Amino acid sequence: RFIAKPCALGLKVQANGPQKAQPNAILEKVFTAITKHPDEKRLEGLSKQLDWDVRSIQRWFRQRRNQEKPSTLTKFCESMWRFTFYLYIFTYGVRFLKKTPWLWNTRQCWNGYPYQPLMPDLHYYYIVELSFYWSLMFSQFIDIKRKDFGIMFTHHIVTVTLITFSYVTNLTRVGTLTLCLHDAADVVLEAAKMANYCKCQKLSDLLFLTFAIVFIVSRLGIYPLWILNTTLFELYEALGNFPALWVFNVLLVILQILHCFWSYLIIKAAYKAISKGKVAKDDRSDIESSSDEEETVPRSKTLHSTITTNGTGGANGTNGYLTGGTCSAEH
């Protein structure tokens, strides 16, 4: 409100929202009391009642749905807040980890376990990350709602559970590696979103492609070879079998499955970016198309509920990911 908004206005980010639908009492009653996505039969009935063609009624419902969506200014402010947090916490994580022995040798994560001291810096790192993801868990219900709501909500639950569980069982050393690794891509993602909202298309495309590379290398390369390798094999070799090991690894593997899903969507978007010369529209976009080329028959309820990509986030995100002109974790 006091920092992001003035910055957005200084960058000439549009403060107005989507085009409003013209007032119509009958259509408004159907929209608020019956359905926001009328089927073909209802559209034909309304067409006869109002003496409008079906396409005009479809356009009215589309504009009315978009009318409730946030403006570009609101989305810019949300992205700027997340960019600021991710940049700060990633920088803090790198500065903290470069002084630790387990950054360079993951076997050090298990030396002396479970009698490893909880250093103040590590405690602070954990508490800040945990509080942020708890805030995402709750704010997801009031923030910009996108089509991958279910996937991102699952991600937040897994993340909060992982952070809490690793803290309680003192598996914090490998936890700090996981947190820092995930924050790297989210910084670039939120920067790409902001560039997109500012209509800096070339910068947005460049940042998105950078994000795609960082995300895939970190989540599909470094994460399994570095994090999963030490929790699945080195931890077992050092300490043997115990219940917490299996719970911890199951949560980490679920996270990897989400990484694979998002990577597939990011690769698709990157392919479109290369083939068409710019990043394609985000599948998670919270604003529906206003093109007159929209299909005459409305999309089915199933299509509207299909879950597609975030981070960062969240693609998130989260995690993700991008809306309007670029593709999305909100991790």
Coordinates of C-alpha atoms in Angstrom, one line a residue:
R1 CA 0.0 0.0 0.0
F2 CA 2.7 2.5 0.9
I3 CA 5.6 1.2 -1.2
A4 CA 4.5 -1.0 -4.0
K5 CA 1.5 1.1 -5.0
P6 CA 3.6 4.4 -5.5
C7 CA 6.2 2.3 -7.4
A8 CA 3.5 0.8 -9.7
L9 CA 2.0 4.2 -10.4
G10 CA 5.5 5.6 -11.1
L11 CA 6.0 2.8 -13.6
K12 CA 2.6 3.6 -15.2
V13 CA 0.9 0.3 -14.3
Q14 CA -2.8 0.4 -15.1
A15 CA -4.9 1.1 -12.0
N16 CA -8.2 0.4 -13.6
G17 CA -9.6 -3.1 -13.7
P18 CA -11.3 -5.1 -16.5
Q19 CA -14.1 -3.6 -18.6
K20 CA -17.4 -3.6 -16.7
A21 CA -20.5 -5.2 -18.0
Q22 CA -23.4 -2.9 -18.9
P23 CA -26.2 -3.0 -16.2
N24 CA -28.9 -5.5 -16.8
A25 CA -31.2 -6.6 -14.0
I26 CA -32.2 -10.0 -15.5
L27 CA -28.7 -11.1 -16.3
E28 CA -27.4 -9.8 -13.0
K29 CA -30.1 -11.9 -11.2
V30 CA -29.0 -15.0 -13.1
F31 CA -25.4 -14.3 -12.4
T32 CA -25.7 -13.8 -8.6
A33 CA -28.5 -16.2 -7.8
I34 CA -28.2 -19.1 -10.4
T35 CA -25.0 -19.5 -12.3
K36 CA -21.9 -17.5 -13.4
H37 CA -21.4 -20.0 -16.3
P38 CA -24.8 -20.5 -18.1
D39 CA -25.1 -23.6 -20.3
E40 CA -26.3 -23.5 -23.9
K41 CA -30.0 -24.1 -23.0
R42 CA -30.0 -21.2 -20.5
L43 CA -28.2 -18.9 -23.0
E44 CA -30.9 -19.6 -25.6
G45 CA -33.6 -18.9 -23.1
L46 CA -32.0 -15.6 -22.1
S47 CA -31.5 -14.7 -25.8
K48 CA -35.3 -15.0 -26.4
Q49 CA -36.2 -13.2 -23.2
L50 CA -33.9 -10.2 -23.9
D51 CA -33.9 -10.3 -27.6
W52 CA -30.1 -10.4 -27.6
D53 CA -28.0 -12.8 -29.6
V54 CA -26.2 -15.6 -27.7
R55 CA -22.7 -14.2 -28.3
S56 CA -23.7 -10.8 -26.7
I57 CA -25.0 -12.7 -23.6
Q58 CA -21.8 -14.8 -23.5
R59 CA -19.8 -11.5 -23.7
W60 CA -21.8 -10.0 -20.9
F61 CA -21.2 -13.0 -18.5
R62 CA -17.5 -13.0 -19.4
Q63 CA -17.2 -9.3 -18.6
R64 CA -19.2 -9.7 -15.4
R65 CA -16.9 -12.5 -14.2
N66 CA -13.9 -10.5 -15.1
Q67 CA -15.4 -7.4 -13.3
E68 CA -14.7 -9.2 -10.0
K69 CA -11.1 -9.8 -10.8
P70 CA -8.3 -7.6 -9.4
S71 CA -6.7 -4.8 -11.4
T72 CA -3.2 -5.0 -12.8
L73 CA -2.1 -2.6 -10.1
T74 CA -3.3 -5.0 -7.4
K75 CA -1.4 -7.9 -9.0
F76 CA 1.7 -5.8 -9.4
C77 CA 1.6 -4.9 -5.6
E78 CA 1.2 -8.6 -4.7
S79 CA 4.2 -9.6 -6.9
M80 CA 6.3 -6.8 -5.6
W81 CA 5.7 -7.9 -2.0
R82 CA 6.6 -11.5 -2.8
F83 CA 9.7 -10.4 -4.8
T84 CA 10.9 -8.4 -1.9
F85 CA 10.5 -11.3 0.5
Y86 CA 12.0 -13.9 -1.8
L87 CA 15.0 -11.7 -2.6
Y88 CA 15.6 -10.9 1.1
I89 CA 15.3 -14.5 2.3
F90 CA 17.3 -16.0 -0.5
T91 CA 20.1 -13.5 0.1
Y92 CA 19.9 -14.3 3.8
G93 CA 20.0 -18.1 3.1
V94 CA 23.0 -17.8 0.9
R95 CA 24.9 -15.7 3.4
F96 CA 24.1 -18.1 6.2
L97 CA 24.8 -21.4 4.3
K98 CA 28.1 -20.4 2.8
K99 CA 29.5 -20.4 6.4
T100 CA 28.2 -23.9 7.1
P101 CA 30.1 -27.2 6.4
W102 CA 26.9 -29.0 5.2
L103 CA 26.6 -26.8 2.1
W104 CA 29.7 -28.3 0.6
N105 CA 29.3 -31.8 2.1
T106 CA 25.7 -33.0 2.7
R107 CA 27.0 -35.9 4.9
Q108 CA 27.6 -33.1 7.5
C109 CA 23.9 -32.8 7.8
W110 CA 23.8 -36.0 9.8
N111 CA 27.0 -35.7 11.9
G112 CA 26.0 -35.7 15.6
Y113 CA 22.3 -36.1 14.8
P114 CA 20.0 -35.7 16.7
Y115 CA 22.2 -33.7 19.2
Q116 CA 22.9 -30.8 16.8
P117 CA 22.7 -27.3 18.3
L118 CA 20.0 -25.0 17.0
M119 CA 22.0 -21.8 16.0
P120 CA 20.2 -18.5 16.3
D121 CA 20.7 -17.7 12.6
L122 CA 19.2 -21.1 11.7
H123 CA 16.3 -20.6 14.1
Y124 CA 15.6 -17.1 12.6
Y125 CA 15.8 -18.5 9.0
Y126 CA 13.3 -21.3 9.8
I127 CA 10.8 -19.0 11.7
V128 CA 10.7 -16.4 9.0
E129 CA 10.2 -19.0 6.2
L130 CA 7.5 -20.8 8.2
S131 CA 5.6 -17.6 9.0
F132 CA 5.7 -16.6 5.3
Y133 CA 4.2 -19.9 4.1
W134 CA 1.6 -19.8 6.9
S135 CA 0.6 -16.4 5.6
L136 CA 0.4 -17.8 2.0
M137 CA -1.8 -20.6 3.3
F138 CA -4.4 -18.1 4.6
S139 CA -4.0 -15.2 2.2
Q140 CA -4.6 -17.6 -0.7
F141 CA -8.3 -17.4 0.1
I142 CA -8.4 -13.6 -0.2
D143 CA -5.6 -12.9 -2.7
I144 CA -5.9 -13.3 -6.5
K145 CA -7.5 -16.6 -7.1
R146 CA -6.3 -18.6 -10.0
K147 CA -7.1 -21.9 -11.6
D148 CA -4.3 -23.9 -9.9
F149 CA -5.7 -23.0 -6.5
G150 CA -5.9 -26.7 -5.5
I151 CA -2.3 -27.5 -6.5
M152 CA -0.9 -24.4 -4.8
F153 CA -2.9 -25.2 -1.6
T154 CA -1.5 -28.7 -1.6
H155 CA 2.0 -27.2 -2.1
H156 CA 1.6 -24.9 0.9
I157 CA 0.3 -27.7 3.1
V158 CA 3.3 -29.9 2.2
T159 CA 5.7 -27.0 2.7
V160 CA 4.4 -26.0 6.1
T161 CA 4.3 -29.6 7.2
L162 CA 7.9 -30.2 6.0
I163 CA 9.2 -27.1 7.7
T164 CA 7.4 -27.9 10.9
F165 CA 8.3 -31.6 10.9
S166 CA 12.0 -31.0 10.1
Y167 CA 12.2 -28.4 12.9
V168 CA 10.5 -30.7 15.5
T169 CA 12.8 -33.6 14.5
N170 CA 15.9 -31.4 14.3
L171 CA 16.4 -32.2 10.6
T172 CA 17.1 -28.5 10.1
R173 CA 20.4 -28.7 8.3
V174 CA 19.0 -30.3 5.2
G175 CA 15.9 -28.2 5.6
T176 CA 17.9 -25.0 5.1
L177 CA 19.4 -26.4 1.9
T178 CA 15.9 -27.2 0.6
L179 CA 14.5 -23.7 1.5
C180 CA 17.4 -21.8 -0.1
L181 CA 17.2 -24.0 -3.3
H182 CA 13.5 -23.3 -3.7
D183 CA 13.7 -19.6 -3.2
A184 CA 16.2 -19.1 -6.1
A185 CA 13.6 -19.5 -8.8
D186 CA 10.9 -17.6 -7.1
V187 CA 12.9 -14.4 -7.1
V188 CA 13.1 -14.4 -10.9
L189 CA 9.5 -15.5 -11.3
E190 CA 8.1 -12.5 -9.4
A191 CA 10.5 -10.1 -11.2
A192 CA 9.1 -11.5 -14.5
K193 CA 5.6 -10.9 -13.4
M194 CA 6.3 -7.3 -12.5
A195 CA 8.0 -6.7 -15.8
N196 CA 4.9 -8.2 -17.5
Y197 CA 2.5 -5.9 -15.6
C198 CA 4.7 -2.9 -16.6
K199 CA 4.3 -4.0 -20.2
C200 CA 8.1 -4.5 -20.6
Q201 CA 7.5 -7.5 -22.9
K202 CA 11.1 -8.2 -23.9
L203 CA 12.4 -8.0 -20.3
S204 CA 9.4 -10.1 -19.1
D205 CA 10.2 -12.8 -21.8
L206 CA 13.9 -12.8 -20.9
L207 CA 13.2 -13.1 -17.2
F208 CA 10.6 -15.9 -17.8
L209 CA 13.1 -17.9 -19.8
T210 CA 15.7 -17.3 -17.1
F211 CA 13.1 -18.5 -14.6
A212 CA 12.4 -21.6 -16.6
I213 CA 16.1 -22.6 -16.7
V214 CA 16.6 -21.9 -13.0
F215 CA 13.5 -23.8 -12.1
I216 CA 14.2 -26.9 -14.1
V217 CA 17.9 -27.0 -13.2
S218 CA 17.2 -26.5 -9.5
R219 CA 14.0 -28.6 -9.1
L220 CA 14.6 -31.4 -11.5
G221 CA 18.4 -31.5 -11.3
I222 CA 19.9 -30.2 -8.1
Y223 CA 17.0 -31.1 -5.8
P224 CA 16.9 -34.9 -6.6
L225 CA 20.7 -35.3 -6.9
W226 CA 21.5 -33.2 -3.9
I227 CA 18.6 -33.1 -1.5
L228 CA 16.8 -36.4 -2.2
N229 CA 20.2 -38.2 -2.5
T230 CA 21.2 -37.2 1.0
T231 CA 17.8 -37.9 2.7
L232 CA 17.2 -41.2 0.9
F233 CA 20.7 -42.7 1.0
E234 CA 23.2 -40.8 3.1
L235 CA 20.8 -40.3 6.0
Y236 CA 20.0 -44.1 6.0
E237 CA 23.7 -45.0 5.8
A238 CA 24.5 -42.7 8.7
L239 CA 21.7 -43.3 11.1
G240 CA 19.8 -46.4 9.9
N241 CA 16.1 -46.8 9.8
F242 CA 13.7 -44.8 12.0
P243 CA 10.1 -43.6 11.5
A244 CA 10.8 -39.9 11.0
L245 CA 13.0 -40.8 8.0
W246 CA 10.1 -42.2 6.1
V247 CA 7.7 -39.4 6.9
F248 CA 10.3 -36.8 5.9
N249 CA 11.1 -38.6 2.6
V250 CA 7.5 -39.1 1.6
L251 CA 6.9 -35.3 2.0
L252 CA 10.0 -34.5 -0.1
V253 CA 9.0 -36.9 -2.8
I254 CA 5.5 -35.3 -3.0
L255 CA 7.3 -32.0 -3.5
Q256 CA 9.3 -33.5 -6.3
I257 CA 6.1 -34.7 -8.0
L258 CA 4.7 -31.1 -7.9
H259 CA 8.0 -30.0 -9.4
C260 CA 7.6 -32.4 -12.3
F261 CA 4.1 -31.2 -13.0
W262 CA 5.1 -27.5 -13.0
S263 CA 8.2 -28.2 -15.1
Y264 CA 6.0 -29.8 -17.8
L265 CA 3.8 -26.7 -18.0
I266 CA 6.8 -24.3 -17.9
I267 CA 8.5 -26.2 -20.7
K268 CA 5.3 -25.9 -22.8
A269 CA 5.3 -22.2 -22.2
A270 CA 9.0 -21.8 -23.0
Y271 CA 8.4 -23.7 -26.2
K272 CA 5.6 -21.3 -27.2
A273 CA 7.9 -18.4 -26.3
I274 CA 10.6 -19.6 -28.6
S275 CA 8.3 -20.6 -31.5
K276 CA 6.1 -17.5 -31.4
G277 CA 8.8 -15.0 -30.3
K278 CA 7.1 -14.1 -27.0
V279 CA 5.9 -15.8 -24.0
A280 CA 2.4 -17.2 -24.4
K281 CA -0.6 -16.3 -22.2
D282 CA -0.6 -18.0 -18.8
D283 CA -3.0 -20.9 -18.5
R284 CA -3.6 -19.8 -14.9
S285 CA -4.7 -16.3 -15.9
D286 CA -7.4 -14.9 -13.7
I287 CA -8.8 -12.7 -16.5
E288 CA -10.8 -14.4 -19.2
S289 CA -10.3 -13.7 -22.8
S290 CA -12.3 -10.8 -24.3
S291 CA -11.8 -11.9 -27.9
D292 CA -14.8 -12.0 -30.1
E293 CA -13.5 -15.3 -31.5
E294 CA -14.6 -17.0 -28.3
E295 CA -16.4 -20.3 -29.0
T296 CA -20.2 -20.0 -29.3
V297 CA -20.9 -22.8 -26.9
P298 CA -19.6 -21.9 -23.4
R299 CA -16.8 -23.9 -21.9
S300 CA -17.9 -26.8 -19.7
K301 CA -17.7 -26.8 -16.0
T302 CA -15.0 -29.4 -16.2
L303 CA -12.8 -27.1 -18.3
H304 CA -13.3 -24.3 -15.9
S305 CA -12.2 -26.4 -12.9
T306 CA -9.2 -27.9 -14.6
I307 CA -6.0 -27.3 -12.6
T308 CA -3.2 -25.8 -14.5
T309 CA 0.0 -24.0 -13.5
N310 CA 1.6 -21.2 -10.6
G311 CA 4.9 -20.8 -8.7
T312 CA 6.5 -19.0 -8.2
G313 CA 4.9 -19.3 -7.3
G314 CA 4.5 -19.7 -6.7
A315 CA 4.5 -21.4 -9.4
N316 CA 2.7 -19.6 -6.1
G317 CA 3.8 -18.9 -6.5
T318 CA 4.2 -20.6 -6.0
N319 CA 5.1 -20.8 -6.3
G320 CA 3.2 -19.9 -10.6
Y321 CA 2.9 -18.8 -12.9
L322 CA 2.8 -15.6 -14.8
T323 CA -0.5 -13.9 -15.7
G324 CA -1.5 -11.7 -18.6
G325 CA 1.5 -12.0 -20.8
T326 CA 3.8 -14.4 -19.2
C327 CA 3.4 -17.9 -17.9
S328 CA 3.4 -19.1 -14.1
A329 CA 4.4 -22.2 -8.6
E330 CA 3.2 -19.7 -7.0
H331 CA 5.8 -22.2 -5.4

